mmCIF file of C-alpha atoms in Angstrom:
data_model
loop_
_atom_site.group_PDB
_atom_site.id
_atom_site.type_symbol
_atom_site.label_atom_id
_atom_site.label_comp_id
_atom_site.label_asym_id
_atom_site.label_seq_id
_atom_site.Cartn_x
_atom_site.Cartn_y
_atom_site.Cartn_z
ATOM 1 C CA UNK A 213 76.553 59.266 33.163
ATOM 2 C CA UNK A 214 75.036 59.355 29.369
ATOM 3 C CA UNK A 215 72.397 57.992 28.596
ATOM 4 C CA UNK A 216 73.384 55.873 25.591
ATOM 5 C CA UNK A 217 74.619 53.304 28.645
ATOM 6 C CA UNK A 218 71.388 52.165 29.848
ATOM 7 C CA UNK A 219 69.401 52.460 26.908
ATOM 8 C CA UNK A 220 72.427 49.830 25.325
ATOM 9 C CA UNK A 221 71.765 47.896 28.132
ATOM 10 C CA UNK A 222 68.078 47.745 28.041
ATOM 11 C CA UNK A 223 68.277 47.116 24.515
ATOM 12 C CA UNK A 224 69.888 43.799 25.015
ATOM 13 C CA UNK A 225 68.019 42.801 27.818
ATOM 14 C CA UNK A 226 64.497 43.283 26.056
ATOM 15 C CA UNK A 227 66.194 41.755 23.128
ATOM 16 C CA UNK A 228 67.277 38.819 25.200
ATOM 17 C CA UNK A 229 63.811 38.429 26.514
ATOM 18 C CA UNK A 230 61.948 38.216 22.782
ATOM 19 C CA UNK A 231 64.510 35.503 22.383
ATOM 20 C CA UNK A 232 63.636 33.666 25.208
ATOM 21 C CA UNK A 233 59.775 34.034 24.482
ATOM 22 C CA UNK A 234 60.081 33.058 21.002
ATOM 23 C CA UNK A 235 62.566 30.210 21.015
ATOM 24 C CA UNK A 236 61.803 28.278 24.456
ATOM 25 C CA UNK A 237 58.881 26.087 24.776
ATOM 26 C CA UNK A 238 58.827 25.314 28.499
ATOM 27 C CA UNK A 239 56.506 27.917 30.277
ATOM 28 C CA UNK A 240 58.526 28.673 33.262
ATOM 29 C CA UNK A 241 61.531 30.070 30.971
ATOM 30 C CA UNK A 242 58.982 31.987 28.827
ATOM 31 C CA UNK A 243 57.405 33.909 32.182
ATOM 32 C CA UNK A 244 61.278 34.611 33.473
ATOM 33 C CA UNK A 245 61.926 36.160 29.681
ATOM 34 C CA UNK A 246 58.453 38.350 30.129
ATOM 35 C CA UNK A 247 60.286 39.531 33.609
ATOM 36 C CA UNK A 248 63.625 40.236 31.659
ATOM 37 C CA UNK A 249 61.515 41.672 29.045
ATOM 38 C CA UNK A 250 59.674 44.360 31.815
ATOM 39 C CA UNK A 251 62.962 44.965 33.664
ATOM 40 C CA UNK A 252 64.532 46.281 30.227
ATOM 41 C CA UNK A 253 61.131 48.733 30.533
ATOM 42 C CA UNK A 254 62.309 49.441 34.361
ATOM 43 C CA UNK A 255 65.654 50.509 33.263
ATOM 44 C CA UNK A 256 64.842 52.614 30.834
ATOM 45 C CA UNK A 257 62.118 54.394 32.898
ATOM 46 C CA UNK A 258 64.907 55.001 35.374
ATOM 47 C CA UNK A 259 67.186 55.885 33.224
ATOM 48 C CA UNK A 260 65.229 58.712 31.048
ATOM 49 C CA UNK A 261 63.563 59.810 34.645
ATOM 50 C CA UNK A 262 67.112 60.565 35.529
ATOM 51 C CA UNK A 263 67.999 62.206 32.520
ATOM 52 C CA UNK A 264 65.227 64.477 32.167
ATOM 53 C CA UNK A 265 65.127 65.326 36.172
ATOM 54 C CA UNK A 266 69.024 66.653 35.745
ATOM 55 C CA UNK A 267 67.787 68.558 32.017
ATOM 56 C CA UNK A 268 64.755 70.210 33.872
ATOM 57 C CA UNK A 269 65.785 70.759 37.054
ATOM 58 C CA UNK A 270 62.443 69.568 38.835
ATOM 59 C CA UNK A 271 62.123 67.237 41.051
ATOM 60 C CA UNK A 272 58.787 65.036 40.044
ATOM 61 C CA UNK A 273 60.640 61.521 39.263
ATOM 62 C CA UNK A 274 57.663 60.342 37.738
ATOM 63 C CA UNK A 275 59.610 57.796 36.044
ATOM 64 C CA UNK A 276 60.918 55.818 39.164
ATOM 65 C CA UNK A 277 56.856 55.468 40.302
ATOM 66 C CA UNK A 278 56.010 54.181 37.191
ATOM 67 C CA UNK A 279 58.572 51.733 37.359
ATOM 68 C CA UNK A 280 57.589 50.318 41.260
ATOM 69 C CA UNK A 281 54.035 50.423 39.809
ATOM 70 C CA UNK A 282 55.281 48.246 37.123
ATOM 71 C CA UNK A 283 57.088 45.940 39.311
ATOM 72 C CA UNK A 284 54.125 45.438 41.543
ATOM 73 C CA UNK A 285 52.304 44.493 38.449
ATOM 74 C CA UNK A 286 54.934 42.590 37.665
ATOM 75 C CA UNK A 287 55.055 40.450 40.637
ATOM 76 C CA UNK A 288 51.238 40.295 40.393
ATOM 77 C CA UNK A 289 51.620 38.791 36.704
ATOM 78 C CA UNK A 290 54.066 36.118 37.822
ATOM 79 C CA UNK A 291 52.129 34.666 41.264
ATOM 80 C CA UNK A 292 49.143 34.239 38.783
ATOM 81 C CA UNK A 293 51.557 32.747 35.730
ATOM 82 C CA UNK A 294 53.108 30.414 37.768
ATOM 83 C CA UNK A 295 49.683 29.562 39.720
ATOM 84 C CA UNK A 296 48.663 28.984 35.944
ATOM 85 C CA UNK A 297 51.402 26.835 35.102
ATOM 86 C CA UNK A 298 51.600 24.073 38.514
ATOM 87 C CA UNK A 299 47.778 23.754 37.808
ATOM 88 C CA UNK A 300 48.409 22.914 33.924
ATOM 89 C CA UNK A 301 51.665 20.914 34.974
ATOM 90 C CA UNK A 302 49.015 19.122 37.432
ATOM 91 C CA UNK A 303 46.637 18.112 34.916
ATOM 92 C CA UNK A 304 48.626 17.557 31.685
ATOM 93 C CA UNK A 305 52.015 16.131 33.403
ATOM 94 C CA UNK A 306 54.257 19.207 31.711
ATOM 95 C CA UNK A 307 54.717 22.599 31.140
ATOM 96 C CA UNK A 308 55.806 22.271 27.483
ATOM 97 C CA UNK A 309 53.738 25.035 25.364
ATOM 98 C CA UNK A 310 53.863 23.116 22.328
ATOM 99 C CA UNK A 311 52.161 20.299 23.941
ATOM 100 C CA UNK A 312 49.378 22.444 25.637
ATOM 101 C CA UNK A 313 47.452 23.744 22.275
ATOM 102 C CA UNK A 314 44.775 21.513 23.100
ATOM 103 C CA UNK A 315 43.382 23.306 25.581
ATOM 104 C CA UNK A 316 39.862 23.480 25.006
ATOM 105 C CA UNK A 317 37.441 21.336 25.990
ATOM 106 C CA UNK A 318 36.540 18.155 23.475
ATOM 107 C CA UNK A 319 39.484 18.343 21.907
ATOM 108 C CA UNK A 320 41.724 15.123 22.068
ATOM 109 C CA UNK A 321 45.780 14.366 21.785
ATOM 110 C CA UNK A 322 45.266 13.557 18.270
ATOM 111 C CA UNK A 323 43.012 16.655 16.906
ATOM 112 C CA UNK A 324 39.752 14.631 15.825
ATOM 113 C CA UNK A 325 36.774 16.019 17.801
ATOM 114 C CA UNK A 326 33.282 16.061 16.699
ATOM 115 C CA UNK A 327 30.781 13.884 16.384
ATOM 116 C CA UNK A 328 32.301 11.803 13.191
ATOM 117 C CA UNK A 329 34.937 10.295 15.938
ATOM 118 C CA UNK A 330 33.493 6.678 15.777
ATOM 119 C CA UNK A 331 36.353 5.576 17.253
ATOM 120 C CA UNK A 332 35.806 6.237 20.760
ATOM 121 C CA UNK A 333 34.243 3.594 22.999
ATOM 122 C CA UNK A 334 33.128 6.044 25.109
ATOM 123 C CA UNK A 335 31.424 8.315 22.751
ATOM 124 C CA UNK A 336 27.056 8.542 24.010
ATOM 125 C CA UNK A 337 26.596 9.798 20.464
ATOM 126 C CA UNK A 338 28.004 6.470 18.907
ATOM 127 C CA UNK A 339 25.304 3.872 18.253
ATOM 128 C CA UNK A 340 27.681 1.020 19.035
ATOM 129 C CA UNK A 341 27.595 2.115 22.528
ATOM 130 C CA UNK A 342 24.100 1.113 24.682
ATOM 131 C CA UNK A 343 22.310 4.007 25.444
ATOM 132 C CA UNK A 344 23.371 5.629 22.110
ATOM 133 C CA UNK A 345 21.100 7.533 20.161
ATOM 134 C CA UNK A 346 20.305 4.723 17.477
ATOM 135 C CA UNK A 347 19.820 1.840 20.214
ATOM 136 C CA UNK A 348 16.687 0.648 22.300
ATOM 137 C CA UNK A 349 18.769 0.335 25.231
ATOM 138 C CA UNK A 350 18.500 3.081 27.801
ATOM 139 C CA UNK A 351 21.559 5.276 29.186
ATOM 140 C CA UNK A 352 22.406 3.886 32.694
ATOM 141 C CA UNK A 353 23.744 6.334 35.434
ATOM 142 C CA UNK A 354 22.707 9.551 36.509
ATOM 143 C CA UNK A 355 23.365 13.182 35.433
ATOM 144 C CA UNK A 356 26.021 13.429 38.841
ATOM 145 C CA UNK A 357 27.957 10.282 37.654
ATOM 146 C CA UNK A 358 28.326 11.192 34.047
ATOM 147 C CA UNK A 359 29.305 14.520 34.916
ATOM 148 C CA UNK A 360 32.493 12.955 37.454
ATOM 149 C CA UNK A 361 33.216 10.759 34.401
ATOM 150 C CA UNK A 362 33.725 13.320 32.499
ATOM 151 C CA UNK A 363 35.627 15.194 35.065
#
């Protein structure tokens, strides 16, 4: 068998996975693409272990455990991703990437965060709220409640 075969092969299968990373926006899709994407790897580890084995006559195959250590990693990388994504999918309601920039803590749906924000009823720092900074009237509550409001 030459070689030219698998290396095609993994050629369009890595090239198919770049695709899927870069054009799909659901999350799922994008961790099956990085599998495509290390299977194309696989395959080619195989296939140069092969070639080289039959070119120097020994009898190492270092290329075939590389490629079952990379598949354990592998399988390693997609129980966490998907663990990732059910817990996002949990607390946002989808798995859409270009819906999840907003990651980060204090950051709303709309991109205003900060202190400026005087829109938010909600907001200690405002001084329309009671118990704000500019107001007479004390904060009511303790530290445990605020903190499951804010949970």
């Amino acid at each position: 068998m030459h070689l030219a075969y698998p290396a095609v092969l993994s050629a369009l299968l890595f090239c198919t996975g770049v695709y899927g990373v870069l054009a799909r926006r659901n999350a799922i899709l994008v961790l099956m693409s990085v599998e495509l994407m290390l299977n194309a790897v696989n395959l080619n580890l195989v296939a140069f272990d092969v070639w080289l084995s039959t070119a120097a006559e020994e009898t190492l195959h270092s290329g075939q455990a590389l490629t079952l250590f990379t598949i354990a990693i592998a399988a390693a990388e997609i129980g966490i991703g998907l663990a990732i994504v059910l817990a996002v999918h949990r607390n946002r309601g989808t798995s859409d990437i270009d819906k999840l920039r907003d990651t980060a803590e204090g950051h709303g749906p709309d991109g205003l965060d900060g202190p400026d924000d005087s829109d938010d009823p909600d907001d200690p720092g405002d001084p329309a709220v009671p118990g704000g900074p500019d107001t007479d009237t004390p904060a009511t509550g303790t530290a445990a409640e605020k903190a499951e409001a804010t949970a």
